[in-house]
C-alpha positions as semicolon CSV with decimal commas, in nm:
position;residue;x (nm);y (nm);z (nm)
1;X;9,972;-7,321;-6,949
2;X;9,671;-7,535;-6,832
3;X;9,429;-7,418;-6,667
4;X;9,267;-7,556;-6,352
5;X;8,918;-7,605;-6,260
6;X;8,866;-7,718;-5,913
7;X;8,506;-7,808;-5,852
8;X;8,320;-7,757;-5,486
9;X;8,058;-8,020;-5,378
10;X;7,792;-7,909;-5,120
11;X;7,617;-8,146;-4,937
12;X;7,452;-8,144;-4,595
13;X;7,614;-8,063;-4,283
14;X;7,669;-8,392;-4,044
15;X;7,927;-8,341;-3,880
16;X;7,704;-8,238;-3,515
17;X;7,501;-7,984;-3,431
18;X;7,458;-7,702;-3,737
19;X;7,697;-7,435;-3,624
20;X;7,527;-7,145;-3,800
21;X;7,185;-7,244;-3,655
22;X;7,039;-6,946;-3,547
23;X;7,053;-6,927;-3,143
24;X;6,698;-7,096;-3,004
25;X;6,402;-6,864;-3,026
26;X;6,242;-6,941;-2,696
27;X;5,953;-6,728;-2,718
28;X;5,724;-6,916;-2,918
29;X;5,834;-7,280;-2,689
30;X;5,685;-6,979;-2,438
31;X;5,379;-6,866;-2,556
32;X;5,229;-7,253;-2,602
33;X;5,349;-7,334;-2,294
34;X;5,182;-6,924;-2,118
35;X;4,868;-7,044;-2,335
36;X;4,846;-7,437;-2,184
37;X;4,921;-7,310;-1,787
38;X;4,597;-7,064;-1,895
39;X;4,431;-7,320;-2,005
40;X;4,430;-7,459;-1,647
41;X;4,747;-7,672;-1,704
42;X;5,035;-7,693;-1,389
43;X;5,390;-7,519;-1,513
44;X;5,536;-7,873;-1,504
45;X;5,238;-8,083;-1,760
46;X;5,259;-7,760;-2,005
47;X;5,652;-7,741;-2,041
48;X;5,600;-8,164;-2,093
49;X;5,283;-8,129;-2,388
50;X;5,442;-7,870;-2,502
51;X;5,800;-8,093;-2,544
52;X;5,582;-8,394;-2,659
53;X;5,451;-8,157;-2,943
54;X;5,726;-7,977;-3,080
55;X;5,640;-7,706;-3,329
56;X;5,569;-7,570;-3,632
57;X;5,973;-7,626;-3,691
58;X;6,011;-7,931;-3,468
59;X;5,901;-8,219;-3,410
60;X;5,842;-8,330;-3,079
61;X;5,906;-8,619;-2,869
62;X;5,549;-8,857;-2,927
63;X;5,618;-8,787;-3,334
64;X;5,986;-8,872;-3,272
65;X;5,803;-9,215;-3,074
66;X;5,559;-9,258;-3,372
67;X;5,908;-9,277;-3,616
68;X;6,044;-9,534;-3,365
69;X;5,745;-9,753;-3,386
70;X;5,666;-9,740;-3,753
71;X;5,988;-9,823;-3,851
72;X;6,005;-10,118;-3,589
73;X;5,599;-10,197;-3,720
74;X;5,756;-10,146;-4,077
75;X;6,079;-10,398;-4,025
76;X;5,841;-10,741;-3,872
77;X;5,578;-10,666;-4,143
78;X;5,822;-10,635;-4,446
79;X;6,101;-10,911;-4,360
80;X;6,129;-11,248;-4,256
81;X;6,374;-11,526;-4,103
82;X;6,390;-11,755;-4,391
83;X;6,729;-11,590;-4,557
84;X;6,936;-11,848;-4,486
85;X;6,681;-12,155;-4,507
86;X;6,609;-12,121;-4,834
87;X;6,966;-12,007;-4,945
88;X;7,052;-12,388;-4,842
89;X;6,799;-12,528;-4,977
90;X;6,803;-12,360;-5,306
91;X;7,294;-12,479;-5,211
92;X;7,074;-12,811;-5,202
93;X;6,896;-12,887;-5,520
94;X;7,124;-12,715;-5,703
95;X;7,431;-13,013;-5,540
96;X;7,134;-13,299;-5,606
97;X;7,084;-13,167;-5,956
98;X;7,433;-13,170;-6,044
99;X;7,470;-13,557;-5,889
100;X;7,155;-13,666;-6,067
101;X;7,305;-13,524;-6,419
102;X;7,613;-13,749;-6,372
103;X;7,528;-14,035;-6,204
104;X;7,316;-14,025;-6,527
105;X;7,636;-14,024;-6,705
106;X;7,781;-14,326;-6,556
107;X;7,687;-14,636;-6,592
108;X;7,833;-14,896;-6,337
109;X;7,638;-15,012;-6,060
110;X;7,726;-14,756;-5,758
111;X;7,642;-14,504;-5,904
112;X;7,277;-14,673;-5,955
113;X;7,285;-14,752;-5,580
114;X;7,415;-14,326;-5,533
115;X;7,093;-14,238;-5,708
116;X;6,856;-14,430;-5,480
117;X;7,009;-14,272;-5,198
118;X;7,033;-13,935;-5,373
119;X;6,633;-14,030;-5,490
120;X;6,520;-14,118;-5,090
121;X;6,724;-13,827;-4,900
122;X;6,457;-13,708;-4,582
123;X;6,197;-13,394;-4,673
124;X;6,423;-13,211;-4,416
125;X;6,630;-13,017;-4,491
126;X;6,849;-13,028;-4,207
127;X;6,865;-13,391;-4,198
128;X;6,946;-13,418;-4,557
129;X;7,247;-13,199;-4,546
130;X;7,379;-13,390;-4,247
131;X;7,254;-13,739;-4,468
132;X;7,460;-13,659;-4,743
133;X;7,765;-13,521;-4,469
134;X;8,005;-13,818;-4,545
135;X;7,838;-13,891;-4,951
136;X;8,104;-13,904;-5,210
137;X;8,038;-13,632;-5,474
138;X;8,102;-13,715;-5,824
139;X;7,992;-13,413;-5,986
140;X;8,279;-13,162;-5,869
141;X;7,994;-12,908;-5,923
142;X;7,776;-13,123;-5,716
143;X;8,052;-13,090;-5,458
144;X;8,147;-12,750;-5,460
145;X;7,733;-12,634;-5,456
146;X;7,729;-12,878;-5,113
147;X;8,060;-12,729;-4,952
148;X;7,913;-12,403;-5,005
149;X;7,601;-12,503;-4,738
150;X;7,930;-12,571;-4,493
151;X;8,074;-12,232;-4,566
152;X;7,745;-12,027;-4,584
153;X;7,647;-12,205;-4,223
154;X;7,957;-12,079;-4,100
155;X;7,992;-11,737;-4,227
156;X;7,629;-11,695;-4,116
157;X;7,717;-11,772;-3,809
158;X;8,019;-11,589;-3,763
159;X;7,792;-11,222;-3,881
160;X;7,570;-11,262;-3,645
161;X;7,806;-11,183;-3,379
162;X;8,058;-10,983;-3,559
163;X;7,930;-10,739;-3,753
164;X;8,029;-10,812;-4,162
165;X;8,217;-11,117;-4,118
166;X;7,990;-11,291;-4,368
167;X;8,188;-11,075;-4,614
168;X;8,474;-11,082;-4,491
169;X;8,503;-11,492;-4,477
170;X;8,384;-11,541;-4,841
171;X;8,578;-11,752;-5,090
172;X;8,772;-11,788;-4,720
173;X;9,048;-12,071;-4,716
174;X;9,097;-12,265;-4,452
175;X;9,475;-12,090;-4,337
176;X;9,145;-11,794;-4,294
177;X;8,902;-12,000;-4,123
178;X;9,201;-12,153;-3,833
179;X;9,253;-11,781;-3,763
180;X;8,924;-11,723;-3,694
181;X;8,892;-12,011;-3,499
182;X;9,206;-11,857;-3,274
183;X;9,028;-11,501;-3,261
184;X;8,743;-11,690;-3,072
185;X;8,934;-11,942;-2,876
186;X;9,147;-11,583;-2,764
187;X;8,825;-11,344;-2,725
188;X;8,701;-11,670;-2,502
189;X;8,971;-11,705;-2,307
190;X;8,953;-11,234;-2,214
191;X;8,616;-11,333;-2,156
192;X;8,707;-11,605;-1,857
193;X;8,945;-11,373;-1,700
194;X;8,744;-11,069;-1,722
195;X;8,383;-11,247;-1,537
196;X;8,646;-11,399;-1,278
197;X;8,756;-11,064;-1,177
198;X;9,080;-11,055;-1,325
199;X;9,270;-10,793;-1,453
200;X;9,270;-10,802;-1,867
201;X;9,407;-10,507;-1,931
202;X;9,738;-10,634;-2,103
203;X;9,536;-10,941;-2,228
204;X;9,316;-10,656;-2,387
205;X;9,596;-10,508;-2,556
206;X;9,757;-10,818;-2,698
207;X;9,415;-10,956;-2,809
208;X;9,316;-10,622;-3,027
209;X;9,706;-10,607;-3,187
210;X;9,575;-10,983;-3,300
211;X;9,263;-10,948;-3,402
212;X;9,172;-10,541;-3,410
213;X;9,072;-10,629;-3,738
214;X;8,771;-10,802;-3,706
215;X;8,632;-10,498;-3,455
216;X;8,604;-10,165;-3,656
217;X;8,461;-10,040;-3,398
218;X;8,801;-10,058;-3,187
219;X;8,699;-10,075;-2,884
220;X;8,932;-9,878;-2,572
221;X;8,966;-10,144;-2,282
222;X;8,749;-10,503;-2,222
223;X;8,424;-10,379;-2,103
224;X;8,373;-10,153;-2,445
225;X;8,444;-10,467;-2,647
226;X;8,190;-10,672;-2,448
227;X;7,923;-10,376;-2,467
228;X;8,028;-10,424;-2,841
229;X;7,952;-10,803;-2,802
230;X;7,709;-10,852;-2,631
231;X;7,411;-10,666;-2,780
232;X;7,465;-10,933;-3,121
233;X;7,493;-11,211;-2,910
234;X;7,128;-11,150;-2,735
235;X;7,025;-11,041;-3,107
236;X;7,106;-11,360;-3,206
237;X;6,967;-11,543;-2,915
238;X;6,620;-11,373;-2,967
239;X;6,666;-11,478;-3,354
240;X;6,662;-11,784;-3,305
241;X;6,408;-11,748;-3,019
242;X;6,191;-11,611;-3,294
243;X;6,213;-11,881;-3,504
244;X;5,888;-12,134;-3,562
245;X;6,007;-12,474;-3,281
246;X;6,039;-12,669;-3,657
247;X;6,277;-12,401;-3,787
248;X;6,441;-12,429;-3,424
249;X;6,481;-12,792;-3,454
250;X;6,667;-12,774;-3,870
251;X;6,920;-12,422;-3,742
252;X;7,007;-12,673;-3,456
253;X;7,125;-12,961;-3,687
254;X;7,223;-12,761;-3,951
255;X;7,426;-12,530;-3,711
256;X;7,667;-12,842;-3,659
257;X;7,763;-12,886;-4,029
258;X;7,932;-12,506;-4,005
259;X;8,247;-12,513;-4,215
260;X;8,203;-12,826;-4,188
261;X;8,282;-12,914;-3,849
262;X;8,130;-12,860;-3,492
263;X;8,396;-12,711;-3,308
264;X;8,278;-12,363;-3,467
265;X;7,952;-12,353;-3,287
266;X;8,101;-12,491;-2,964
267;X;8,318;-12,231;-2,994
268;X;8,053;-11,938;-3,026
269;X;7,803;-12,122;-2,790
270;X;8,102;-12,062;-2,517
271;X;8,120;-11,701;-2,622
272;X;7,780;-11,689;-2,636
273;X;7,792;-11,796;-2,294
274;X;8,065;-11,560;-2,157
275;X;7,832;-11,257;-2,259
276;X;7,551;-11,375;-2,117
277;X;7,701;-11,384;-1,790
278;X;7,894;-11,066;-1,855
279;X;7,617;-10,863;-1,951
280;X;7,239;-11,023;-1,810
281;X;7,072;-10,687;-1,816
282;X;7,000;-10,707;-2,165
283;X;6,745;-10,920;-2,387
284;X;6,855;-11,273;-2,398
285;X;6,489;-11,460;-2,429
286;X;6,350;-11,224;-2,597
287;X;6,118;-11,288;-2,956
288;X;5,996;-11,128;-3,255
289;X;5,704;-11,235;-3,532
290;X;5,819;-11,128;-3,836
291;X;5,575;-11,132;-4,107
292;X;5,732;-11,024;-4,455
293;X;5,817;-11,120;-4,765
294;X;6,192;-11,019;-4,773
295;X;6,392;-11,299;-4,631
296;X;6,669;-11,262;-4,411
297;X;7,014;-11,449;-4,327
298;X;7,129;-11,508;-3,985
299;X;7,336;-11,233;-3,961
300;X;7,085;-10,958;-4,111
301;X;6,869;-11,076;-3,933
302;X;7,044;-11,002;-3,569
303;X;7,106;-10,740;-3,728
304;X;6,748;-10,629;-3,789
305;X;6,683;-10,770;-3,429
306;X;6,935;-10,577;-3,282
307;X;6,756;-10,264;-3,470
308;X;6,452;-10,352;-3,276
309;X;6,571;-10,339;-2,955
310;X;6,714;-10,018;-2,997
311;X;6,418;-9,882;-3,167
312;X;6,240;-9,999;-2,873
313;X;6,465;-9,822;-2,617
314;X;6,413;-9,521;-2,795
315;X;6,059;-9,515;-2,783
316;X;6,040;-9,580;-2,415
317;X;6,366;-9,269;-2,373
318;X;6,173;-9,123;-2,600
319;X;5,766;-9,160;-2,410
320;X;5,985;-9,013;-2,070
321;X;5,702;-9,194;-1,887
322;X;5,963;-9,372;-1,618
323;X;6,054;-9,240;-1,299
324;X;6,352;-9,002;-1,331
325;X;6,299;-8,965;-1,685
326;X;6,521;-8,667;-1,847
327;X;6,575;-8,540;-2,204
328;X;6,911;-8,641;-2,183
329;X;6,792;-9,000;-2,139
330;X;6,757;-9,006;-2,549
331;X;7,064;-9,178;-2,781
332;X;7,127;-8,944;-3,004
333;X;7,362;-9,178;-3,196
334;X;7,112;-9,429;-3,176
335;X;6,822;-9,230;-3,322
336;X;7,073;-9,103;-3,577
337;X;7,076;-9,444;-3,693
338;X;6,741;-9,534;-3,686
339;X;6,584;-9,269;-3,802
340;X;6,813;-9,010;-3,928
341;X;7,002;-8,715;-3,837
342;X;6,749;-8,487;-3,864
343;X;6,572;-8,684;-3,620
344;X;6,834;-8,701;-3,377
345;X;6,874;-8,297;-3,424
346;X;6,500;-8,238;-3,331
347;X;6,561;-8,429;-3,028
348;X;6,872;-8,251;-2,968
349;X;6,700;-7,895;-2,978
350;X;6,460;-8,019;-2,745
351;X;6,684;-8,086;-2,503
352;X;6,851;-7,806;-2,554
353;X;6,526;-7,563;-2,549
354;X;6,422;-7,784;-2,217
355;X;6,739;-7,671;-2,049
356;X;6,727;-7,348;-2,156
357;X;6,380;-7,251;-2,044
358;X;6,549;-7,331;-1,697
359;X;6,832;-7,137;-1,711
360;X;6,739;-6,812;-1,869
361;X;6,501;-6,816;-1,561
362;X;6,209;-6,849;-1,751
363;X;6,087;-7,164;-1,520
364;X;6,218;-7,277;-1,211
365;X;6,116;-7,513;-0,895
366;X;5,977;-7,373;-0,615
367;X;6,002;-7,456;-0,226
368;X;5,799;-7,747;-0,232
369;X;5,901;-7,894;-0,589
370;X;5,636;-7,764;-0,835
371;X;5,778;-7,603;-1,150
372;X;5,639;-7,238;-1,181
373;X;5,678;-6,993;-1,449
374;X;5,941;-6,717;-1,329
375;X;5,796;-6,298;-1,352
376;X;6,082;-6,305;-1,652
377;X;5,870;-6,544;-1,822
378;X;5,508;-6,364;-1,728
379;X;5,687;-6,045;-1,853
380;X;5,787;-6,186;-2,162
381;X;5,384;-6,396;-2,207
382;X;5,301;-6,028;-2,142
383;X;5,437;-5,820;-2,398
384;X;5,381;-6,131;-2,642
385;X;5,001;-6,134;-2,582
386;X;5,042;-5,701;-2,610
387;X;5,155;-5,764;-2,926
388;X;4,914;-5,944;-3,035
389;X;4,627;-5,787;-2,887
390;X;4,829;-5,428;-3,048
391;X;4,762;-5,535;-3,377
392;X;4,415;-5,629;-3,353
393;X;4,363;-5,267;-3,222
394;X;4,545;-5,118;-3,556
395;X;4,477;-5,340;-3,796
396;X;4,554;-5,100;-4,075
397;X;4,899;-4,982;-4,201
398;X;4,969;-4,634;-4,111
399;X;4,784;-4,659;-3,769
400;X;5,014;-4,621;-3,443
401;X;5,067;-4,908;-3,197
402;X;4,830;-4,906;-2,948
403;X;5,117;-5,020;-2,659
404;X;5,199;-4,604;-2,744
405;X;4,861;-4,433;-2,742
406;X;4,792;-4,172;-2,528
407;X;4,853;-3,806;-2,519
408;X;5,216;-3,693;-2,460
409;X;5,269;-3,659;-2,112
410;X;5,630;-3,703;-1,844
411;X;5,890;-3,810;-2,018
412;X;6,003;-4,263;-1,921
413;X;6,331;-4,203;-1,963
414;X;6,329;-4,476;-2,250
415;X;6,366;-4,431;-2,608
416;X;6,173;-4,627;-2,886
417;X;6,227;-4,644;-3,306
418;X;5,964;-4,384;-3,444
419;X;5,701;-4,545;-3,630
420;X;5,467;-4,365;-3,858
421;X;5,202;-4,147;-3,657
422;X;5,440;-4,030;-3,408
423;X;5,405;-3,739;-3,248
424;X;5,686;-3,764;-2,989
425;X;5,985;-3,563;-2,956
426;X;6,342;-3,684;-3,119
427;X;6,608;-3,846;-2,928
428;X;6,898;-3,632;-3,101
429;X;7,140;-3,878;-2,923
430;X;6,972;-4,196;-3,010
431;X;6,911;-4,088;-3,372
432;X;7,265;-3,945;-3,449
433;X;7,434;-4,240;-3,258
434;X;7,222;-4,497;-3,501
435;X;7,312;-4,324;-3,812
436;X;7,681;-4,307;-3,717
437;X;7,698;-4,657;-3,659
438;X;7,479;-4,730;-3,916
439;X;7,768;-4,542;-4,139
440;X;7,995;-4,694;-3,985
441;X;7,916;-5,022;-4,039
442;X;7,904;-5,035;-4,391
443;X;8,156;-4,797;-4,523
444;X;8,409;-5,028;-4,411
445;X;8,808;-4,951;-4,373
446;X;8,727;-4,591;-4,510
447;X;8,412;-4,455;-4,285
448;X;8,559;-4,297;-4,082
449;X;8,729;-4,039;-4,371
450;X;8,406;-4,097;-4,539
451;X;8,221;-3,922;-4,218
452;X;8,526;-3,663;-4,191
453;X;8,446;-3,519;-4,473
454;X;8,100;-3,597;-4,614
455;X;7,893;-3,575;-4,292
456;X;7,630;-3,796;-4,190
457;X;7,332;-3,904;-4,284
458;X;6,995;-3,910;-4,086
459;X;6,803;-4,194;-4,225
460;X;6,450;-4,291;-4,113
461;X;6,546;-4,585;-3,975
462;X;6,808;-4,416;-3,712
463;X;6,539;-4,220;-3,587
464;X;6,455;-4,286;-3,229
465;X;6,163;-4,093;-3,036
466;X;6,122;-4,007;-2,677
467;X;5,909;-4,245;-2,513
468;X;5,627;-4,087;-2,270
469;X;5,334;-4,161;-2,061
470;X;5,010;-3,909;-2,012
471;X;4,949;-3,835;-1,642
472;X;4,754;-3,799;-1,432
473;X;4,779;-4,089;-1,157
474;X;4,498;-4,368;-1,227
475;X;4,395;-4,666;-0,959
476;X;4,277;-4,965;-1,188
477;X;4,094;-5,296;-1,051
478;X;4,017;-5,529;-1,338
479;X;3,775;-5,777;-1,213
480;X;3,735;-6,076;-1,356
481;X;3,443;-6,386;-1,384
482;X;3,666;-6,707;-1,259
483;X;3,263;-6,907;-1,262
484;X;3,286;-7,226;-1,437
485;X;3,059;-7,087;-1,697
486;X;3,344;-6,902;-1,844
487;X;3,515;-7,231;-1,829
488;X;3,247;-7,448;-2,053
489;X;3,250;-7,135;-2,288
490;X;3,580;-7,103;-2,330
491;X;3,626;-6,782;-2,211
492;X;3,892;-6,886;-1,936
493;X;4,182;-6,871;-2,160
494;X;4,145;-6,535;-2,354
495;X;4,023;-6,348;-1,906
496;X;4,387;-6,412;-1,824
497;X;4,533;-6,351;-2,151
498;X;4,375;-6,038;-2,078
499;X;4,480;-5,948;-1,788
500;X;4,803;-6,049;-1,891
501;X;4,821;-5,816;-2,117
502;X;4,669;-5,534;-1,930
503;X;4,937;-5,611;-1,642
504;X;5,219;-5,538;-1,923
505;X;5,119;-5,256;-2,066
506;X;5,086;-5,104;-1,730
507;X;5,405;-5,200;-1,628
508;X;5,656;-5,082;-1,840
509;X;5,412;-4,830;-2,029
510;X;5,240;-4,624;-1,791
511;X;5,407;-4,690;-1,446
512;X;5,260;-4,443;-1,200
513;X;4,927;-4,604;-1,308
514;X;4,815;-4,901;-0,992
515;X;4,699;-5,190;-1,176
516;X;4,489;-5,438;-0,946
517;X;4,354;-5,796;-1,020
518;X;3,999;-5,959;-0,845
519;X;3,868;-6,282;-0,912
520;X;3,540;-6,348;-0,804
521;X;3,338;-6,684;-0,818
522;X;3,092;-6,806;-0,517
523;X;3,384;-6,614;-0,334
524;X;3,580;-6,305;-0,444
525;X;3,964;-6,298;-0,342
526;X;4,230;-6,069;-0,451
527;X;4,477;-6,196;-0,642
528;X;4,821;-6,102;-0,909
529;X;4,912;-6,200;-1,217
530;X;5,084;-6,529;-1,194
531;X;4,819;-6,665;-0,913
532;X;4,573;-6,542;-1,222
533;X;4,725;-6,737;-1,483
534;X;4,824;-7,038;-1,328
535;X;4,449;-7,103;-1,159
536;X;4,270;-7,400;-1,234
537;X;3,923;-7,433;-1,317
538;X;3,696;-7,437;-1,032
539;X;3,371;-7,617;-1,059
540;X;3,166;-7,345;-0,782
541;X;2,821;-7,186;-0,909
542;X;2,791;-6,810;-0,882
543;X;2,854;-6,509;-0,924
544;X;2,917;-6,293;-0,676
545;X;3,008;-5,970;-0,811
546;X;2,894;-5,799;-0,472
547;X;3,219;-5,879;-0,289
548;X;3,437;-5,800;-0,603
549;X;3,258;-5,448;-0,582
550;X;3,327;-5,456;-0,181
551;X;3,753;-5,546;-0,234
552;X;3,730;-5,278;-0,520
553;X;3,626;-5,003;-0,202
554;X;3,891;-5,125;-0,028
555;X;4,169;-5,118;-0,233
556;X;4,043;-4,774;-0,426
557;X;4,059;-4,589;-0,106
558;X;4,389;-4,639;-0,052
559;X;4,443;-4,388;-0,286
560;X;4,254;-4,080;-0,244
561;X;4,424;-3,859;-0,583
562;X;4,450;-4,130;-0,885
563;X;4,157;-4,170;-1,099
564;X;3,999;-4,472;-0,983
565;X;3,845;-4,691;-1,309
566;X;3,675;-5,005;-1,266
567;X;3,670;-5,257;-1,546
568;X;3,454;-5,547;-1,512
569;X;3,478;-5,885;-1,709
570;X;3,186;-6,055;-1,641
571;X;3,002;-6,296;-1,856
572;X;2,680;-6,374;-1,589
573;X;2,405;-6,176;-1,385
574;X;2,521;-6,151;-1,076
575;X;2,375;-6,451;-0,853
576;X;2,563;-6,457;-0,524
577;X;2,675;-6,147;-0,286
578;X;2,779;-6,212;0,053
579;X;2,563;-6,184;0,376
580;X;2,581;-6,052;0,750
581;X;2,759;-6,337;0,866
582;X;3,039;-6,253;0,558
583;X;2,906;-6,623;0,413
584;X;2,805;-6,633;0,075
585;X;2,437;-6,672;-0,049
586;X;2,391;-6,828;-0,382
587;X;2,054;-6,836;-0,549
588;X;1,909;-6,857;-0,954
589;X;1,755;-6,668;-1,131
590;X;1,900;-6,394;-0,858
591;X;1,826;-6,295;-0,605
592;X;1,639;-5,915;-0,562
593;X;1,846;-5,910;-0,239
594;X;2,189;-5,975;-0,462
595;X;2,092;-5,732;-0,735
596;X;1,978;-5,480;-0,476
597;X;2,301;-5,519;-0,282
598;X;2,538;-5,555;-0,620
599;X;2,385;-5,248;-0,738
600;X;2,465;-5,060;-0,417
601;X;2,816;-5,157;-0,408
602;X;2,796;-4,960;-0,762
603;X;2,649;-4,732;-0,619
604;X;2,937;-4,646;-0,374
605;X;3,206;-4,616;-0,676
606;X;2,999;-4,451;-0,901
607;X;2,955;-4,131;-0,654
608;X;3,338;-4,211;-0,535
609;X;3,416;-4,078;-0,924
610;X;3,502;-4,415;-1,087
611;X;3,497;-4,470;-1,417
612;X;3,324;-4,832;-1,493
613;X;3,312;-5,009;-1,772
614;X;3,114;-5,374;-1,799
615;X;3,276;-5,586;-2,042
616;X;3,007;-5,851;-2,159
617;X;3,064;-6,203;-2,293
618;X;2,826;-6,455;-2,366
619;X;2,452;-6,344;-2,524
620;X;2,254;-6,427;-2,135
621;X;1,992;-6,158;-2,219
622;X;1,975;-6,103;-1,814
623;X;2,345;-6,017;-1,760
624;X;2,234;-5,741;-2,090
625;X;1,950;-5,621;-1,908
626;X;2,137;-5,586;-1,611
627;X;2,428;-5,418;-1,692
628;X;2,240;-5,185;-1,999
629;X;1,999;-5,059;-1,705
630;X;2,315;-5,013;-1,409
631;X;2,544;-4,846;-1,645
632;X;2,292;-4,596;-1,767
633;X;2,207;-4,507;-1,408
634;X;2,618;-4,483;-1,273
635;X;2,736;-4,343;-1,621
636;X;2,919;-4,644;-1,698
637;X;3,009;-4,757;-2,028
638;X;2,925;-5,119;-2,164
639;X;3,160;-5,332;-2,469
640;X;3,084;-5,715;-2,587
641;X;3,334;-5,832;-2,730
642;X;3,375;-6,147;-2,854
643;X;3,566;-6,390;-2,607
644;X;3,847;-6,353;-2,893
645;X;3,836;-5,994;-2,894
646;X;3,857;-5,944;-2,505
647;X;4,176;-5,808;-2,434
648;X;4,157;-5,553;-2,737
649;X;3,800;-5,442;-2,619
650;X;4,012;-5,424;-2,224
651;X;4,332;-5,278;-2,318
652;X;4,198;-5,018;-2,583
653;X;3,951;-4,927;-2,285
654;X;4,166;-4,852;-2,041
655;X;4,381;-4,632;-2,349
656;X;4,053;-4,442;-2,387
657;X;4,059;-4,395;-2,052
658;X;4,359;-4,251;-2,008
659;X;4,325;-3,960;-2,329
660;X;4,028;-3,882;-2,108
661;X;4,250;-3,802;-1,805
């Protein structure tokens, strides 16, 4: 018995979206969009910029558009439209050379006259071909070469309008040419009826039954047939428009010799007119300037011009710069044809990501039509930022995670995976359940019997501990400087990231604490995390810490039984205060009255038992002197992180204040 060996071949999947691709991970997209929003961009602009930029694994719209433009330039710079002219000139030269050889062997007077006729042909290829139309060739080889010119012109003219016709009619006989002529006549009748508004359903079916082999696109109705033909016809016209005046004149003369008769070009002209009438929206008057050294024939040139038109449309679609632009506008089939399947996959992923951000409730339209980040998006951003800060707080392996730090206290009702250093009690129910599920998944069909006879073995990955939070309650106020210097010195985004992280930590891990946000420039304002995240830079001078402290006191008095905690983030000494009328008074260098009023409110807070920490950004000597003196006076703390370490400094200080409580 002979053994049979089956060989299996593997290749890239090309049947559409990868069915084994992982689901879209929106975290990186949301993080990038959030960073832009915190830097001052609107959510609308941030989303648009992310889609244009892409990420590490996915090309954005700009790179795809750049690839389309690069391919377009390459076509123009490498190719030219001289291919058919060069072929005809070569065939003509070969025919004349063979005829001269034959005439040199013939000794009659007619041969001498023919030599004179051959020797005085016009320099113009088209005129020479026309002048030889009635010439009686003596050399069979020369006659065949000349006939090839007429055959080539006919096949090229058809190939411009019908893809692959040049190859299909190579070596065709008169019967084949008559069949093509009949197809053109029937096609023109069909298009004329369609343009008159008649119902062409039956006529189209009869046409496809007779001539369907010439249309591999397999159109299903007259409109689809017109769509497939009109673009190539428009490209053929663009080919003619792109020629020099001399080439246009030569081509017009040569075309009359197609298949040895002007009948073919008359039918093609009728076809072009009907298609132009049916699809006037196409670019029939356009032209391109090719400058390369790789010649193209008429059909190949028309195909290249069709590609150029398609690339221009793709570039516009990818730019998304027109009114009402949507990612669904991008023609993925055209993108795959021009730039490959990977480009189409990138564009498809961008569209899916845009849709997923909306469908999963991460962005939505406000009542006034503006795109906004939702509370769900804010929570995810806060979680991501807090995770980054936790890595800054615990850079060494084995240290406890910062988001679980704090003394044991009341259970929150939640559980989490055990990590090295945790001292919280095990959640027995969750731990045993994890072990049972893992054993069942690993054991296969006999897993139940295995567990019955051998019991369940608990591994460290199964262990979950009870989540706890420390008590008592704290009323935390975070004051963030939003003066213009924060923008100029690159501290705007770190300030917002800090507020987001602290808000997420308190709202998810320490729910008994109350966080309140106040931003201060020339004036101070109560705010929330969503408003602060989307806050755009203000071109205003002034650091009104005095006003911010007044708002902080008002808030803290609402929680008389809570531990007051004040966290102040600033990069400049106080230069503004509220006067008796409630207006902001600004003066630089700091006015003594501004300093006095600010110190007075800090002392009020100190008498309330407030734990005060200043986070001093930058190297302002005046700010350092003021903060150091007031911290000693009220028993506060001073932390001087760099901008990138601000989040870790604030979160770490808050966690230490909880431990102290």
